[in-house]
Amino acid sequence: MEDTYERVTELARRRGFVWPSSEIYGSVAGFIDYGPLGAMMKRRIENVWRKFYVVQEGYYEIECPTVGIEPIYVASGHVGGFSDKMFQCPHCLEFLRADHVAESFGIPHAGTMSKQDLHDVLVDKECPACGKVLGPVDVFDFNLMFTTSIGPGGQRKGYLRPETAQGMFVDFPRLLRFYRDHLPFGAVQIGKSYRNEISPRQGMIRLREFTQAEAEIFVHPEEKDHPFFSRYADYAMPLCGIAQQETDAPAITKTMRQAVDEGIIANEYVAYYVAMTHDILCTIGFNPDKIRFRQHMPDERAHYATDCWDAEALSDRFGWVEIVGIADRTNYDLKAHSKVSGEKMTIFVQYPEAKKVHHKAIVPNYGKMGPMFRNKAKAIAELMPTAVPQPDGLHLVVDGEEIIVPPEMYTVKDEMVDVFGEDVMPHVIEPSYGIDRMSYMVLEHAYAEDVADGETRTVMRFKSCVAPVQAAVLPLMARDGLDEIARKLVDALQNEGVQTEYDDAGAIGRRYRRQDEIGTPVCITIDYDTKEDASATVRDRDSMKQVRLPLAEIPAVVYQLMNGKKTFDQLR
């Protein structure tokens, strides 16, 4: 029996949504091409995302290179720790990802297991590629980054970026100046990322080249109440928190206000973007009954994260699939890049009023320091105010050399000083979206079959905001002037910004089915009555209802339908 995945995949290839990349050469797993309709649908999904993050939230979009120099990924931890556990089947020599094979046999939390534990559970399991019992296998770490060289002779090592986030962290000093040294602020980016997946076998769900849409929102560490939280405070949705997972209980429905007050979600910022993510997924056409938000368990959450939630969607083939991750990453990334680059990754936050602070001032005795330290005296004197006096003096490091400045070389003065603010390293809230996974789920959740005129009809019930073709104009005959009227209507619709297709090939019923199958929300039929009364039949894709409207009104009406300003039932 075919499942929805197979039917959607077949339709996607046949109708020009998605197909395997470099197909004439046999294709390579983990790479896909978006066809004419798929590319348009994907762009519409990205633009819905932008409406929320750029227009609504006011976070400007930046674009960074997809190739990064090695120090970026040394600082981020990708060079040292961005790996999956894999093994090679001793029979068919296929390389496989160990935790995925273990999970396919019902072993829970395989992603957090050690290499030895994975070895122990796999020893009596069958290879998913050849079906033979694996026996003892060597489980080892495989770094997922694609490497490259920069410049002639490969003088500098580079990597294809495994995520878009690092470009925004590296740009923090520039972004801080752009936002006039004021918290909170955010930056967003949509672009390609690359991960050399071990054995991608899930179509659009797991790719080696994929599109991410990420936001990095920089906030004060002690101020995590979102300034516009009221927008989503009463937004209710199912949450599968740690408590529910520990007891295998179903998800609980809570408003974001309740979730924060009850300690289910760590703070308002995380709750705000959890709710906004649910809003986005429903807007682009996810089935609300097939969405849940799952909190990371303590053993799977990154050690530096305060809280992390995954938006998961239910797939007929793959079960619950992670689509979006929303995390409070604290200051981990900025601290790491500051350490490796030597750049200051802080913002000066001014106090409402100056604070009186007790301060010990260290005053160098230059007359004694000069003869003792000679050409190093100036460098030592500059470091002395930052040192903490010890019984034997000040311990300083100058040019890699540890130097002890004895107490007779300086004077310590107690004084009260006015402090007007402090340097703060912001925390980062990161919602990270997988656009390709969103695109697949839109396809699967939109796929439907029903009966029309006594035969099975396949229909993609896209939301109008993501439908690749928004309207089709169908002349009953491609003659007698009907085609001319139809083409003028196409021009009028396009002038309204409606993506419109002209189709005069085949019987009208067949053309309706063709447009239903690619998800076109509205079809407009030009018939012989149109020549008499200047009206046309407008047909709704989902209900197949039809209404007759004046030609002059149709472009504005269709524009309103596509932008949610009017429903088809309101047309009379």
XYZ file of N, CA and C in Angstrom, residues 275-487:
639
model
N 5.003 30.551 20.325
C 3.661 30.871 19.827
C 3.715 31.408 18.399
N 4.675 32.265 18.107
C 4.763 32.839 16.771
C 5.083 31.761 15.745
N 5.892 30.785 16.135
C 6.205 29.679 15.240
C 4.947 28.871 14.927
N 4.135 28.598 15.937
C 2.872 27.896 15.720
C 1.994 28.698 14.759
N 1.962 30.003 14.945
C 1.193 30.905 14.084
C 1.682 30.813 12.639
N 2.998 30.821 12.445
C 3.575 30.749 11.097
C 3.234 29.420 10.438
N 3.396 28.326 11.151
C 3.147 27.001 10.572
C 1.689 26.845 10.163
N 0.781 27.353 10.988
C -0.642 27.291 10.627
C -0.941 28.197 9.438
N -0.286 29.335 9.383
C -0.505 30.284 8.290
C -0.127 29.678 6.943
N 0.976 28.904 6.902
C 1.430 28.370 5.611
C 0.758 27.040 5.268
N -0.087 26.516 6.176
C -0.878 25.357 5.787
C -0.630 24.067 6.525
N 0.132 24.104 7.636
C 0.253 22.895 8.460
C -1.109 22.597 9.089
N -1.434 21.327 9.193
C -2.642 20.903 9.896
C -2.430 21.130 11.390
N -3.218 21.993 12.051
C -3.008 22.271 13.480
C -3.057 21.017 14.346
N -3.823 20.001 13.912
C -3.905 18.757 14.680
C -2.650 17.913 14.551
N -1.748 18.316 13.653
C -0.519 17.553 13.438
C 0.716 18.375 13.801
N 0.562 19.292 14.746
C 1.675 20.104 15.245
C 1.765 19.907 16.753
N 2.971 19.761 17.242
C 3.185 19.784 18.696
C 4.521 20.464 18.977
N 4.660 20.964 20.191
C 5.921 21.574 20.609
C 6.495 20.737 21.745
N 7.690 20.208 21.514
C 8.318 19.302 22.476
C 9.544 19.965 23.086
N 9.578 19.966 24.405
C 10.700 20.561 25.129
C 11.866 19.577 25.165
N 13.081 20.074 24.990
C 14.246 19.208 25.078
C 14.401 18.678 26.493
N 14.660 17.393 26.597
C 14.951 16.781 27.893
C 16.329 17.253 28.365
N 16.581 17.212 29.675
C 17.879 17.703 30.180
C 19.083 17.032 29.533
N 18.979 15.733 29.167
C 20.135 15.042 28.596
C 20.318 15.290 27.107
N 19.379 15.955 26.446
C 19.537 16.275 25.024
C 19.722 17.766 24.785
N 19.429 18.582 25.789
C 19.588 20.025 25.632
C 21.060 20.394 25.747
N 21.494 21.320 24.927
C 22.874 21.794 24.999
C 23.169 22.314 26.405
N 24.384 22.069 26.869
C 24.723 22.395 28.263
C 24.598 23.883 28.563
N 24.733 24.717 27.538
C 24.699 26.159 27.753
C 23.295 26.748 27.622
N 22.331 25.961 27.139
C 20.990 26.486 26.861
C 20.131 26.499 28.113
N 19.372 27.578 28.293
C 18.432 27.671 29.407
C 17.170 26.870 29.126
N 16.708 26.911 27.883
C 15.487 26.205 27.504
C 15.523 26.010 25.994
N 14.903 24.927 25.513
C 14.859 24.663 24.079
C 13.607 23.865 23.756
N 12.888 24.316 22.722
C 11.664 23.653 22.268
C 11.759 23.373 20.776
N 11.285 22.209 20.372
C 11.200 21.865 18.955
C 9.747 21.881 18.506
N 9.496 22.559 17.392
C 8.199 22.423 16.734
C 8.267 21.175 15.873
N 7.358 20.239 16.113
C 7.347 18.976 15.384
C 6.036 18.829 14.631
N 6.125 18.252 13.444
C 4.933 18.011 12.626
C 4.820 16.515 12.354
N 3.591 16.034 12.298
C 3.340 14.611 12.106
C 3.299 14.283 10.618
N 4.171 13.363 10.224
C 4.229 12.883 8.845
C 3.717 11.452 8.789
N 2.992 11.145 7.724
C 2.452 9.800 7.561
C 3.565 8.756 7.506
N 4.702 9.083 6.887
C 5.818 8.148 6.736
C 6.796 8.220 7.913
N 7.132 9.415 8.361
C 8.259 9.588 9.275
C 7.866 9.849 10.728
N 6.576 9.906 11.029
C 6.159 10.210 12.397
C 6.391 11.678 12.722
N 6.718 11.965 13.982
C 6.942 13.355 14.395
C 8.317 13.804 13.920
N 8.341 14.877 13.135
C 9.569 15.385 12.530
C 9.849 16.786 13.050
N 11.090 17.017 13.496
C 11.481 18.357 13.940
C 11.502 19.308 12.748
N 10.822 20.437 12.901
C 10.746 21.446 11.837
C 11.469 22.724 12.246
N 11.311 23.107 13.511
C 11.854 24.374 14.024
C 12.425 24.123 15.413
N 13.524 24.766 15.728
C 14.067 24.752 17.081
C 14.089 26.160 17.641
N 13.613 26.329 18.868
C 13.608 27.649 19.525
C 14.378 27.503 20.831
N 15.502 28.214 20.960
C 16.375 28.019 22.119
C 16.803 29.349 22.720
N 16.972 29.336 24.029
C 17.661 30.414 24.741
C 19.103 29.944 24.896
N 19.990 30.482 24.072
C 21.380 29.999 23.994
C 22.306 30.727 24.966
N 21.754 31.560 25.842
C 22.528 32.390 26.772
C 23.611 33.146 25.991
N 24.807 33.334 26.583
C 25.856 34.101 25.894
C 26.945 33.195 25.334
N 26.625 31.918 25.153
C 27.623 30.927 24.749
C 28.342 31.337 23.460
N 27.595 31.715 22.441
C 28.194 31.986 21.125
C 29.051 33.242 21.140
N 28.539 34.318 21.742
C 29.312 35.556 21.784
C 30.574 35.376 22.616
N 30.469 34.644 23.705
C 31.639 34.409 24.557
C 32.700 33.608 23.791
N 32.253 32.596 23.039
C 33.198 31.769 22.293
C 33.910 32.579 21.216
N 33.177 33.407 20.475
C 33.805 34.206 19.415
C 34.686 35.307 19.999
N 34.318 35.833 21.147
C 35.150 36.839 21.805
C 36.488 36.239 22.221
N 36.435 35.017 22.727
C 37.664 34.354 23.194
C 38.615 34.061 22.045
N 38.083 33.556 20.923
C 38.948 33.171 19.802
C 39.422 34.392 19.015
N 38.521 35.367 18.800
C 38.874 36.526 17.971
C 39.590 37.625 18.741
N 39.388 37.670 20.060
C 39.940 38.763 20.857
C 39.112 40.025 20.791
N 37.969 39.981 20.080
C 37.110 41.153 19.950
C 36.149 41.250 21.134
N 35.796 42.468 21.457
C 34.850 42.716 22.535
C 33.426 42.464 22.033
N 32.705 41.554 22.675
C 31.341 41.214 22.264
C 30.356 41.618 23.359
N 30.454 42.873 23.784
C 29.591 43.373 24.849
C 28.961 44.688 24.427
N 27.973 45.107 25.180
C 27.320 46.388 24.977
C 27.345 47.142 26.303
N 27.602 48.454 26.238
C 27.579 49.264 27.457
C 26.141 49.664 27.747
N 25.648 49.213 28.895
C 24.280 49.510 29.305
C 24.331 50.561 30.412
N 23.739 51.716 30.139
C 23.790 52.819 31.100
C 22.735 52.641 32.182
N 23.114 52.910 33.435
C 22.166 52.845 34.545
C 21.239 54.063 34.514
N 20.008 53.941 35.023
C 19.131 55.110 35.107
C 19.748 56.232 35.930
N 20.469 55.857 36.986
C 21.198 56.827 37.812
C 22.569 56.251 38.127
N 23.555 57.132 38.251
C 24.901 56.679 38.584
C 24.913 56.010 39.952
N 25.715 54.952 40.066
C 25.832 54.233 41.331
C 27.162 54.569 41.989
N 27.124 54.790 43.307
C 28.346 54.983 44.077
C 28.925 53.614 44.413
N 30.144 53.379 44.001
C 30.759 52.067 44.199
C 32.104 52.242 44.898
N 32.334 51.389 45.924
C 33.625 51.384 46.613
C 34.675 50.779 45.695
N 35.793 51.461 45.542
C 36.788 51.043 44.570
C 38.186 51.165 45.166
N 39.008 50.137 44.904
C 40.412 50.189 45.310
C 41.240 50.582 44.088
N 41.832 51.753 44.156
C 42.646 52.252 43.049
C 44.106 51.899 43.289
N 44.764 51.346 42.288
C 46.182 50.981 42.372
C 46.990 52.048 41.655
N 47.846 52.726 42.383
C 48.639 53.825 41.826
C 50.098 53.370 41.727
N 50.640 53.229 40.511
C 52.034 52.773 40.351
C 53.033 53.791 40.900
N 54.131 53.279 41.422
C 55.251 54.127 41.836
C 56.289 54.045 40.722
N 56.201 54.998 39.806
C 57.041 54.938 38.611
C 58.524 55.065 38.945
N 58.839 55.804 40.026
C 60.241 55.981 40.378
C 60.917 54.668 40.731
N 60.212 53.768 41.357
C 60.785 52.466 41.706
C 60.632 51.437 40.586
N 59.551 51.563 39.794
C 59.287 50.561 38.750
C 60.272 50.663 37.587
N 60.650 51.914 37.217
C 61.503 52.097 36.058
C 62.813 51.348 36.148
N 63.586 51.542 37.224
C 64.874 50.840 37.311
C 64.724 49.325 37.336
N 63.616 48.814 37.912
C 63.468 47.360 38.055
C 62.973 46.688 36.768
N 61.965 47.293 36.125
C 61.342 46.637 34.976
C 61.761 47.229 33.623
N 62.441 48.393 33.639
C 62.998 49.017 32.455
C 61.966 49.162 31.315
N 62.222 48.507 30.150
C 61.350 48.748 28.989
C 59.961 48.125 29.122
N 59.760 47.303 30.145
C 58.435 46.715 30.365
C 57.600 47.511 31.367
N 58.165 48.550 31.936
C 57.491 49.301 32.997
C 56.165 49.898 32.530
N 56.139 50.428 31.309
C 54.920 51.062 30.815
C 53.795 50.042 30.652
N 54.106 48.884 30.045
C 53.090 47.849 29.846
C 52.576 47.329 31.181
N 53.479 47.190 32.156
C 53.085 46.714 33.490
C 52.178 47.737 34.163
N 52.535 49.008 34.063
C 51.731 50.065 34.689
C 50.321 50.101 34.120
N 50.169 49.845 32.816
C 48.846 49.859 32.193
C 47.980 48.704 32.673
N 48.596 47.577 33.034
C 47.832 46.416 33.503
C 47.519 46.462 34.987
N 48.278 47.220 35.744
C 48.161 47.216 37.206
C 46.763 47.584 37.721
N 46.056 48.579 37.133
C 44.729 48.932 37.670
C 43.704 47.796 37.575
N 43.955 46.822 36.708
C 42.989 45.728 36.556
C 43.317 44.530 37.441
N 44.452 44.560 38.124
C 44.891 43.410 38.920
C 44.303 43.450 40.320
N 44.272 42.288 40.946
C 43.810 42.163 42.340
C 45.035 41.949 43.227
N 45.275 42.832 44.214
C 46.467 42.688 45.064
C 46.470 41.375 45.845
N 47.590 40.692 45.813
C 47.821 39.492 46.607
C 48.822 39.835 47.714
N 48.984 38.959 48.703
C 49.938 39.273 49.791
C 51.349 39.564 49.287
N 51.759 38.858 48.205
C 53.115 39.073 47.697
C 53.170 40.094 46.569
N 52.026 40.724 46.238
C 52.029 41.737 45.202
C 51.000 41.473 44.118
N 51.247 42.062 42.943
C 50.327 41.911 41.805
C 50.885 40.879 40.830
N 50.031 39.959 40.408
C 50.438 38.934 39.443
C 49.935 39.346 38.058
N 50.862 39.627 37.152
C 50.519 40.086 35.807
C 51.188 39.203 34.763
N 50.604 39.195 33.549
C 51.213 38.498 32.416
C 51.469 39.528 31.331
N 52.737 39.706 30.970
C 53.146 40.662 29.945
C 53.925 39.902 28.877
N 53.404 39.947 27.643
C 54.044 39.238 26.521
C 54.291 37.776 26.848
N 53.313 37.146 27.502
C 53.413 35.728 27.815
C 54.247 35.408 29.047
N 54.822 36.423 29.658
C 55.678 36.200 30.837
C 54.944 36.639 32.095
N 54.936 35.755 33.124
C 54.289 36.121 34.385
C 55.256 36.967 35.208
N 54.745 38.109 35.657
C 55.560 39.063 36.423
C 54.856 39.364 37.735
N 55.615 39.368 38.822
C 55.077 39.732 40.137
C 55.614 41.115 40.502
N 54.681 42.039 40.711
C 55.038 43.410 41.113
C 54.912 43.483 42.627
N 56.030 43.649 43.349
C 55.973 43.660 44.831
C 55.192 44.862 45.358
N 54.642 44.766 46.596
C 53.782 45.827 47.158
C 54.444 47.195 47.231
N 55.775 47.275 47.372
C 56.422 48.580 47.483
C 56.433 49.344 46.163
N 56.018 48.666 45.087
C 56.020 49.327 43.786
C 54.709 50.080 43.508
N 53.740 50.013 44.409
C 52.459 50.666 44.161
C 51.789 51.023 45.474
N 50.775 51.882 45.386
C 49.967 52.280 46.536
C 48.508 51.946 46.232
N 47.809 51.402 47.237
C 46.391 51.087 47.083
C 45.577 52.149 47.806
N 44.675 52.796 47.092
C 43.840 53.840 47.672
C 42.371 53.419 47.641
N 41.692 53.566 48.760
C 40.250 53.332 48.810
C 39.529 54.605 48.399
N 38.555 54.440 47.481
C 37.807 55.609 47.048
C 36.405 55.210 46.594
N 35.493 56.172 46.620
C 34.135 55.977 46.111
C 34.060 56.643 44.746
N 33.585 55.868 43.776
C 33.517 56.405 42.422
C 32.093 56.282 41.898
N 31.752 57.152 40.957
C 30.453 57.068 40.269
C 30.573 56.095 39.099
N 29.692 55.100 39.058
C 29.645 54.141 37.954
C 28.357 54.405 37.184
N 28.487 54.704 35.908
C 27.338 55.125 35.099
C 26.690 53.976 34.314
N 27.317 52.820 34.300
C 26.756 51.676 33.581
C 27.712 50.512 33.633
N 27.420 49.501 32.845
C 28.274 48.310 32.833
C 28.288 47.688 31.442
N 29.359 46.966 31.169
C 29.446 46.199 29.929
C 28.716 44.876 30.120
N 27.801 44.590 29.218
C 26.971 43.386 29.310
C 27.150 42.563 28.032
N 27.343 41.276 28.204
C 27.354 40.369 27.055
C 25.937 39.815 26.903
N 25.248 40.146 25.812
C 23.842 39.760 25.679
C 23.657 38.243 25.623
N 22.461 37.816 25.986
C 22.019 36.453 25.730
C 21.309 36.429 24.376
N 21.230 35.243 23.791
C 20.675 35.110 22.446
C 19.492 34.146 22.458
N 18.361 34.617 21.927
C 17.207 33.753 21.672
C 17.248 33.392 20.186
N 17.223 32.088 19.885
C 17.396 31.655 18.499
C 16.250 30.755 18.036
N 15.344 31.264 17.201
C 14.414 30.405 16.472
C 15.048 30.022 15.124
N 15.155 28.716 14.865
C 15.810 28.224 13.656
C 14.847 27.332 12.874
N 14.560 27.713 11.629
C 13.547 27.048 10.814
C 14.197 26.292 9.658
N 13.743 25.068 9.427
C 14.171 24.304 8.265
C 13.172 24.509 7.131
N 13.523 25.331 6.153
C 12.581 25.695 5.083
C 12.212 24.481 4.226
N 13.150 23.589 3.972
C 12.851 22.421 3.138
C 11.876 21.486 3.850
N 12.057 21.306 5.137
C 11.124 20.473 5.896
C 9.747 21.134 5.954
N 9.724 22.445 6.100
C 8.452 23.152 6.060
C 7.782 22.945 4.702
N 8.574 23.002 3.636
C 8.023 22.842 2.290
C 7.441 21.447 2.113
N 8.162 20.432 2.600
C 7.632 19.075 2.465
C 6.327 18.916 3.246
N 6.297 19.431 4.471
C 5.096 19.265 5.291
C 3.909 20.028 4.703
N 4.181 21.167 4.072
C 3.100 21.876 3.377
C 2.532 20.984 2.274
N 3.417 20.312 1.527
C 2.960 19.396 0.475
C 2.144 18.244 1.056
N 2.680 17.606 2.111
C 1.994 16.435 2.664
C 0.670 16.813 3.318
N 0.660 17.886 4.096
C -0.570 18.278 4.783
C -1.609 18.833 3.808
N -1.163 19.310 2.643
C -2.113 19.836 1.644
C -2.703 18.732 0.783
N -2.026 17.595 0.711
C -2.452 16.526 -0.200
C -3.790 15.941 0.238
N -4.703 15.808 -0.709
C -6.023 15.245 -0.399
C -6.586 14.558 -1.632
N -7.483 13.621 -1.395
C -8.213 12.955 -2.468
C -9.695 12.969 -2.133
N -10.532 13.281 -3.113
C -11.980 13.214 -2.921
C -12.611 12.757 -4.238
N -13.909 12.812 -4.312
C -14.618 12.346 -5.502
C -15.299 13.535 -6.164
N -15.068 13.680 -7.474
C -15.707 14.732 -8.259
C -16.210 14.118 -9.560
N -17.472 14.331 -9.842
C -18.087 13.805 -11.061
C -17.890 12.295 -11.189
N -17.962 11.609 -10.038
C -17.896 10.149 -10.042
C -16.510 9.564 -10.151
N -15.452 10.398 -10.089
C -14.094 9.859 -10.158
C -13.222 10.514 -9.094
N -12.131 9.813 -8.755
C -11.235 10.319 -7.713
C -10.510 11.577 -8.198
N -10.527 12.582 -7.353
C -9.850 13.841 -7.666
C -8.697 14.028 -6.686
N -7.508 14.272 -7.200
C -6.365 14.632 -6.363
C -6.282 16.150 -6.296
N -6.185 16.671 -5.081
C -6.169 18.126 -4.920
C -5.161 18.511 -3.850
N -4.387 19.529 -4.143
C -3.465 20.094 -3.166
C -4.146 21.314 -2.555
N -4.556 21.185 -1.300
C -5.311 22.256 -0.641
C -4.355 23.273 0.000
N -3.561 23.918 -0.842
C -2.639 24.940 -0.361
C -3.391 26.145 0.184
N -2.830 26.760 1.215
C -3.270 28.093 1.575
C -2.898 29.022 0.418
N -3.721 30.019 0.182
C -3.473 30.901 -0.968
C -2.132 31.624 -0.865
N -1.641 31.839 0.366
C -0.390 32.582 0.537
C 0.831 31.786 0.080
N 0.700 30.452 -0.083
C 1.843 29.658 -0.522
C 1.588 28.944 -1.851
N 0.367 29.022 -2.386
C 0.060 28.359 -3.660
C 0.959 28.921 -4.761
N 1.683 28.070 -5.490
C 2.586 28.596 -6.525
C 1.853 29.314 -7.650
N 0.740 28.752 -8.089
C -0.131 29.436 -9.060
C -1.403 29.827 -8.317
N -1.738 31.108 -8.327
C -2.858 31.579 -7.515
C -4.180 31.603 -8.277
N -4.106 31.736 -9.576
C -5.328 31.763 -10.388
C -5.014 31.227 -11.779
N -6.010 30.581 -12.370
C -5.877 30.105 -13.744
C -7.050 30.637 -14.554
N -6.761 31.113 -15.747
C -7.802 31.613 -16.652
C -7.948 30.603 -17.785
N -9.173 30.109 -17.963
C -9.429 29.013 -18.896
C -10.470 29.431 -19.936
N -10.067 29.739 -21.159
C -11.069 29.998 -22.205
C -11.716 28.676 -22.621
N -13.036 28.675 -22.717
C -13.733 27.443 -23.083
C -13.219 26.913 -24.415
N -12.954 27.807 -25.338
C -12.364 27.465 -26.628
C -11.252 28.463 -26.928
N -10.228 28.007 -27.615
C -9.120 28.904 -27.968
C -9.393 29.579 -29.308
N -10.626 30.053 -29.497
C -11.012 30.713 -30.748
C -12.218 31.615 -30.481
N -12.721 32.213 -31.526
C -13.915 33.047 -31.458
C -13.745 34.223 -30.496
N -12.529 34.633 -30.282
C -12.275 35.782 -29.412
C -12.228 35.462 -27.932
N -12.557 34.225 -27.539
C -12.506 33.860 -26.109
C -11.069 33.904 -25.589
N -10.112 33.472 -26.433
C -8.711 33.495 -26.018
C -8.214 34.922 -25.807
N -8.700 35.860 -26.631
C -8.278 37.251 -26.473
C -8.801 37.831 -25.158
N -10.080 37.542 -24.854
C -10.651 38.021 -23.581
C -9.883 37.418 -22.408
N -9.549 36.114 -22.516
C -8.835 35.433 -21.433
C -7.463 36.044 -21.208
N -6.763 36.342 -22.279
C -5.410 36.900 -22.122
C -5.445 38.316 -21.540
